Amino acid sequence: MSLREFYTIQNPLAFSGTQRPYSEAEVVIVGVPFDSTSSFKPGSRFGPRSVREASNNIESNGILANRSYIEQVKIHDMGDLSVVPGDTLETLNRLSKVSEEIIQDGKLLVAIGGEHTITYGAVKAMANLGMKPCITVIDAHFDLRKDYLGYSYSHASVMRRIIESSLADRIVYIGVRAYEEEEILYAEAHKDRILYKTPIDVEREGYKNITVATKRFLSQCRYIYVSIDIDGIDPSYAPGTGTPEPFGLSPLTVVKIIGGILDDRLVGIDLVEVNPLVDCNDITSVLGAKMLQEAILLYKFSSRVKKQSQR
Ligand SMILES: [Mn+2]
C-alpha cells in the first residue's frame, strides 16, 4: 500500500468505514433515499447519508455483543439505489432486483431508508427467491391501512400490501401505539398472522417475555426479516423522524429484544424513517447507526447465528 492510499480515506461515507470488496462481504449495505409518500414531514431520503456519517463517528464496539467490533465483520457498502422520486412502484421494483442478487449471493441484506415503503421491495426479493419471510417490525405504526388518501403504496399501508400480496407469512409488531380503528380491526381479524405488542405490553410483560412470545409466534418460519422503523422508539430519543408519536420504546429495550430474537434464519434488516432534516444534533442518526451496528454484530457473533453458508 502506498502512502497515497495509506493517508487517505477512499470512501469517507461507507457505512462504518469498513469497506470490503463485494465478493468477500458477508454483509451488504444499500441506501434507499426515497421518501415520496411521506405523509407528514418529508426528508428521510437524506437518512442513508446521515446514518452512514454517524456510523463513522461512533465507537465500533457492540453493546450486547460486547468486546466485538464492527471492523471484524466483512461489510460492503454498495452505495444508494437509483430511486425514482414520485414513482414508488419502479423504485420498489429496482430495490427488489438489487436485493435478490445480494440475498442470492448469500449475504446479509442491510437496507437504510428512506421511508417504510422500502420494506416491500426487500421482502418481495425474498418471496421471489422462494424465501418468503416472517417479519419482526419495530414501529409506532401498523402501516396496515387499505390505502392512504387513495394511494395503495403509501408508507402508511406498506404492511397491508405485504400481507395482501402474500409476501410474508407472519408479522410481529413491537412498539405499536398509533393507529386508525381500521388497522386494529385488520390486525385482530388476522391474529393467525399478526402479533402485536404495544409499549404498555412491553412494560407490563418485560422484554424477556416479549422476546419469548415473538420467538414462539415465529417458530415455524424458515426465514426472518427485521424492519426497524426508528419511530418505534420514543421521540425523546429519536426526534428525527417524519411522523413522531409519544410514549414509545427505549433504545435499550429495542436492542435487547432484537438481541433476543436474532438467529440463523435472518436474511435481511432495514432501518427506516430516519429524517435528519428534523433531527437534533444527529441523535436519531447516531441511534440508528448504532442499532444497525449492534444487529450486524449480533448476527456475526451470536452463538445462535450460524454462518449464511451453512443455511
Ligand atoms: Mn412508523
PDB file of N, CA and C in Angstrom, residues 226-275:
ATOM      1  N   VAL A 226     -36.050  -8.364   9.618  1.00  0.00           N
ATOM      2  CA  VAL A 226     -36.283  -7.418  10.712  1.00  0.00           C
ATOM      3  C   VAL A 226     -36.352  -6.008  10.139  1.00  0.00           C
ATOM      4  N   SER A 227     -37.434  -5.313  10.439  1.00  0.00           N
ATOM      5  CA  SER A 227     -37.603  -3.946   9.964  1.00  0.00           C
ATOM      6  C   SER A 227     -37.670  -3.001  11.159  1.00  0.00           C
ATOM      7  N   ILE A 228     -36.702  -2.101  11.234  1.00  0.00           N
ATOM      8  CA  ILE A 228     -36.654  -1.151  12.354  1.00  0.00           C
ATOM      9  C   ILE A 228     -37.089   0.227  11.852  1.00  0.00           C
ATOM     10  N   ASP A 229     -38.340   0.592  12.174  1.00  0.00           N
ATOM     11  CA  ASP A 229     -38.786   1.964  11.933  1.00  0.00           C
ATOM     12  C   ASP A 229     -38.381   2.753  13.172  1.00  0.00           C
ATOM     13  N   ILE A 230     -37.564   3.764  12.980  1.00  0.00           N
ATOM     14  CA  ILE A 230     -36.984   4.484  14.120  1.00  0.00           C
ATOM     15  C   ILE A 230     -38.073   5.132  14.983  1.00  0.00           C
ATOM     16  N   ASP A 231     -39.278   5.363  14.403  1.00  0.00           N
ATOM     17  CA  ASP A 231     -40.332   5.985  15.218  1.00  0.00           C
ATOM     18  C   ASP A 231     -40.955   5.016  16.220  1.00  0.00           C
ATOM     19  N   GLY A 232     -40.546   3.732  16.188  1.00  0.00           N
ATOM     20  CA  GLY A 232     -40.965   2.807  17.246  1.00  0.00           C
ATOM     21  C   GLY A 232     -40.379   3.227  18.585  1.00  0.00           C
ATOM     22  N   ILE A 233     -39.218   3.863  18.510  1.00  0.00           N
ATOM     23  CA  ILE A 233     -38.547   4.365  19.710  1.00  0.00           C
ATOM     24  C   ILE A 233     -39.145   5.720  20.079  1.00  0.00           C
ATOM     25  N   ASP A 234     -39.157   6.033  21.370  1.00  0.00           N
ATOM     26  CA  ASP A 234     -39.769   7.275  21.821  1.00  0.00           C
ATOM     27  C   ASP A 234     -39.104   8.490  21.177  1.00  0.00           C
ATOM     28  N   PRO A 235     -39.916   9.498  20.790  1.00  0.00           N
ATOM     29  CA  PRO A 235     -39.341  10.688  20.141  1.00  0.00           C
ATOM     30  C   PRO A 235     -38.358  11.466  21.027  1.00  0.00           C
ATOM     31  N   SER A 236     -38.383  11.219  22.330  1.00  0.00           N
ATOM     32  CA  SER A 236     -37.381  11.888  23.165  1.00  0.00           C
ATOM     33  C   SER A 236     -35.986  11.353  22.872  1.00  0.00           C
ATOM     34  N   TYR A 237     -35.905  10.101  22.396  1.00  0.00           N
ATOM     35  CA  TYR A 237     -34.619   9.520  21.998  1.00  0.00           C
ATOM     36  C   TYR A 237     -34.381   9.676  20.495  1.00  0.00           C
ATOM     37  N   ALA A 238     -35.471   9.714  19.742  1.00  0.00           N
ATOM     38  CA  ALA A 238     -35.379   9.693  18.275  1.00  0.00           C
ATOM     39  C   ALA A 238     -36.321  10.727  17.660  1.00  0.00           C
ATOM     40  N   PRO A 239     -36.000  12.012  17.839  1.00  0.00           N
ATOM     41  CA  PRO A 239     -36.890  13.055  17.315  1.00  0.00           C
ATOM     42  C   PRO A 239     -36.827  13.214  15.797  1.00  0.00           C
ATOM     43  N   GLY A 240     -35.730  12.740  15.203  1.00  0.00           N
ATOM     44  CA  GLY A 240     -35.529  12.959  13.770  1.00  0.00           C
ATOM     45  C   GLY A 240     -36.271  11.965  12.927  1.00  0.00           C
ATOM     46  N   THR A 241     -37.592  12.120  12.867  1.00  0.00           N
ATOM     47  CA  THR A 241     -38.407  11.198  12.082  1.00  0.00           C
ATOM     48  C   THR A 241     -39.669  11.918  11.622  1.00  0.00           C
ATOM     49  N   GLY A 242     -40.256  11.449  10.535  1.00  0.00           N
ATOM     50  CA  GLY A 242     -41.323  12.199   9.876  1.00  0.00           C
ATOM     51  C   GLY A 242     -42.667  12.192  10.568  1.00  0.00           C
ATOM     52  N   THR A 243     -42.965  11.117  11.315  1.00  0.00           N
ATOM     53  CA  THR A 243     -44.259  11.010  11.988  1.00  0.00           C
ATOM     54  C   THR A 243     -44.051  10.545  13.429  1.00  0.00           C
ATOM     55  N   PRO A 244     -43.499  11.442  14.275  1.00  0.00           N
ATOM     56  CA  PRO A 244     -43.209  11.041  15.661  1.00  0.00           C
ATOM     57  C   PRO A 244     -44.476  10.788  16.475  1.00  0.00           C
ATOM     58  N   GLU A 245     -44.404   9.832  17.371  1.00  0.00           N
ATOM     59  CA  GLU A 245     -45.518   9.507  18.269  1.00  0.00           C
ATOM     60  C   GLU A 245     -44.978   9.292  19.681  1.00  0.00           C
ATOM     61  N   PRO A 246     -45.539   9.995  20.668  1.00  0.00           N
ATOM     62  CA  PRO A 246     -45.073   9.852  22.055  1.00  0.00           C
ATOM     63  C   PRO A 246     -45.331   8.452  22.631  1.00  0.00           C
ATOM     64  N   PHE A 247     -44.797   8.233  23.822  1.00  0.00           N
ATOM     65  CA  PHE A 247     -44.990   7.002  24.600  1.00  0.00           C
ATOM     66  C   PHE A 247     -44.406   5.777  23.898  1.00  0.00           C
ATOM     67  N   GLY A 248     -43.185   5.923  23.417  1.00  0.00           N
ATOM     68  CA  GLY A 248     -42.550   4.835  22.690  1.00  0.00           C
ATOM     69  C   GLY A 248     -41.587   4.019  23.530  1.00  0.00           C
ATOM     70  N   LEU A 249     -40.871   3.146  22.846  1.00  0.00           N
ATOM     71  CA  LEU A 249     -39.911   2.246  23.490  1.00  0.00           C
ATOM     72  C   LEU A 249     -38.610   2.972  23.776  1.00  0.00           C
ATOM     73  N   SER A 250     -37.817   2.405  24.696  1.00  0.00           N
ATOM     74  CA  SER A 250     -36.474   2.938  24.920  1.00  0.00           C
ATOM     75  C   SER A 250     -35.508   2.196  23.998  1.00  0.00           C
ATOM     76  N   PRO A 251     -34.415   2.858  23.599  1.00  0.00           N
ATOM     77  CA  PRO A 251     -33.446   2.206  22.699  1.00  0.00           C
ATOM     78  C   PRO A 251     -32.887   0.912  23.280  1.00  0.00           C
ATOM     79  N   LEU A 252     -32.616   0.910  24.579  1.00  0.00           N
ATOM     80  CA  LEU A 252     -32.031  -0.284  25.192  1.00  0.00           C
ATOM     81  C   LEU A 252     -33.006  -1.462  25.144  1.00  0.00           C
ATOM     82  N   THR A 253     -34.282  -1.175  25.361  1.00  0.00           N
ATOM     83  CA  THR A 253     -35.296  -2.235  25.272  1.00  0.00           C
ATOM     84  C   THR A 253     -35.306  -2.834  23.869  1.00  0.00           C
ATOM     85  N   VAL A 254     -35.250  -1.972  22.861  1.00  0.00           N
ATOM     86  CA  VAL A 254     -35.286  -2.458  21.479  1.00  0.00           C
ATOM     87  C   VAL A 254     -34.061  -3.315  21.176  1.00  0.00           C
ATOM     88  N   VAL A 255     -32.901  -2.850  21.582  1.00  0.00           N
ATOM     89  CA  VAL A 255     -31.678  -3.619  21.325  1.00  0.00           C
ATOM     90  C   VAL A 255     -31.747  -4.981  22.026  1.00  0.00           C
ATOM     91  N   LYS A 256     -32.268  -5.002  23.253  1.00  0.00           N
ATOM     92  CA  LYS A 256     -32.351  -6.269  23.982  1.00  0.00           C
ATOM     93  C   LYS A 256     -33.341  -7.224  23.309  1.00  0.00           C
ATOM     94  N   ILE A 257     -34.443  -6.683  22.806  1.00  0.00           N
ATOM     95  CA  ILE A 257     -35.411  -7.544  22.116  1.00  0.00           C
ATOM     96  C   ILE A 257     -34.805  -8.070  20.815  1.00  0.00           C
ATOM     97  N   ILE A 258     -34.174  -7.195  20.058  1.00  0.00           N
ATOM     98  CA  ILE A 258     -33.551  -7.638  18.804  1.00  0.00           C
ATOM     99  C   ILE A 258     -32.483  -8.691  19.096  1.00  0.00           C
ATOM    100  N   GLY A 259     -31.703  -8.431  20.129  1.00  0.00           N
ATOM    101  CA  GLY A 259     -30.678  -9.407  20.516  1.00  0.00           C
ATOM    102  C   GLY A 259     -31.277 -10.755  20.873  1.00  0.00           C
ATOM    103  N   GLY A 260     -32.476 -10.739  21.452  1.00  0.00           N
ATOM    104  CA  GLY A 260     -33.116 -11.983  21.875  1.00  0.00           C
ATOM    105  C   GLY A 260     -33.737 -12.775  20.735  1.00  0.00           C
ATOM    106  N   ILE A 261     -34.093 -12.085  19.649  1.00  0.00           N
ATOM    107  CA  ILE A 261     -34.818 -12.798  18.585  1.00  0.00           C
ATOM    108  C   ILE A 261     -33.952 -13.187  17.392  1.00  0.00           C
ATOM    109  N   LEU A 262     -32.781 -12.563  17.245  1.00  0.00           N
ATOM    110  CA  LEU A 262     -31.959 -12.871  16.067  1.00  0.00           C
ATOM    111  C   LEU A 262     -31.424 -14.289  16.121  1.00  0.00           C
ATOM    112  N   ASP A 263     -31.534 -14.971  15.015  1.00  0.00           N
ATOM    113  CA  ASP A 263     -30.919 -16.290  14.923  1.00  0.00           C
ATOM    114  C   ASP A 263     -30.502 -16.548  13.478  1.00  0.00           C
ATOM    115  N   ASP A 264     -30.167 -17.785  13.181  1.00  0.00           N
ATOM    116  CA  ASP A 264     -29.596 -18.086  11.864  1.00  0.00           C
ATOM    117  C   ASP A 264     -30.589 -17.983  10.716  1.00  0.00           C
ATOM    118  N   ARG A 265     -31.849 -17.652  11.008  1.00  0.00           N
ATOM    119  CA  ARG A 265     -32.842 -17.515   9.940  1.00  0.00           C
ATOM    120  C   ARG A 265     -32.865 -16.109   9.345  1.00  0.00           C
ATOM    121  N   LEU A 266     -32.083 -15.200   9.932  1.00  0.00           N
ATOM    122  CA  LEU A 266     -32.103 -13.802   9.478  1.00  0.00           C
ATOM    123  C   LEU A 266     -31.526 -13.668   8.070  1.00  0.00           C
ATOM    124  N   VAL A 267     -32.291 -13.007   7.187  1.00  0.00           N
ATOM    125  CA  VAL A 267     -31.855 -12.793   5.805  1.00  0.00           C
ATOM    126  C   VAL A 267     -31.657 -11.308   5.501  1.00  0.00           C
ATOM    127  N   GLY A 268     -32.436 -10.462   6.164  1.00  0.00           N
ATOM    128  CA  GLY A 268     -32.315  -9.034   5.881  1.00  0.00           C
ATOM    129  C   GLY A 268     -32.796  -8.165   7.027  1.00  0.00           C
ATOM    130  N   ILE A 269     -32.275  -6.942   7.056  1.00  0.00           N
ATOM    131  CA  ILE A 269     -32.667  -5.946   8.062  1.00  0.00           C
ATOM    132  C   ILE A 269     -32.858  -4.620   7.325  1.00  0.00           C
ATOM    133  N   ASP A 270     -33.836  -3.837   7.756  1.00  0.00           N
ATOM    134  CA  ASP A 270     -33.815  -2.449   7.305  1.00  0.00           C
ATOM    135  C   ASP A 270     -33.984  -1.500   8.476  1.00  0.00           C
ATOM    136  N   LEU A 271     -33.486  -0.286   8.255  1.00  0.00           N
ATOM    137  CA  LEU A 271     -33.668   0.822   9.193  1.00  0.00           C
ATOM    138  C   LEU A 271     -34.334   1.924   8.387  1.00  0.00           C
ATOM    139  N   VAL A 272     -35.527   2.337   8.814  1.00  0.00           N
ATOM    140  CA  VAL A 272     -36.273   3.300   8.002  1.00  0.00           C
ATOM    141  C   VAL A 272     -36.776   4.488   8.821  1.00  0.00           C
ATOM    142  N   GLU A 273     -37.161   5.525   8.086  1.00  0.00           N
ATOM    143  CA  GLU A 273     -37.821   6.724   8.623  1.00  0.00           C
ATOM    144  C   GLU A 273     -36.909   7.631   9.450  1.00  0.00           C
ATOM    145  N   VAL A 274     -35.593   7.471   9.346  1.00  0.00           N
ATOM    146  CA  VAL A 274     -34.690   8.457   9.959  1.00  0.00           C
ATOM    147  C   VAL A 274     -34.697   9.692   9.056  1.00  0.00           C
ATOM    148  N   ASN A 275     -35.036  10.832   9.624  1.00  0.00           N
ATOM    149  CA  ASN A 275     -35.134  12.070   8.851  1.00  0.00           C
ATOM    150  C   ASN A 275     -34.219  13.139   9.460  1.00  0.00           C
TER     151      ASN A 275
END
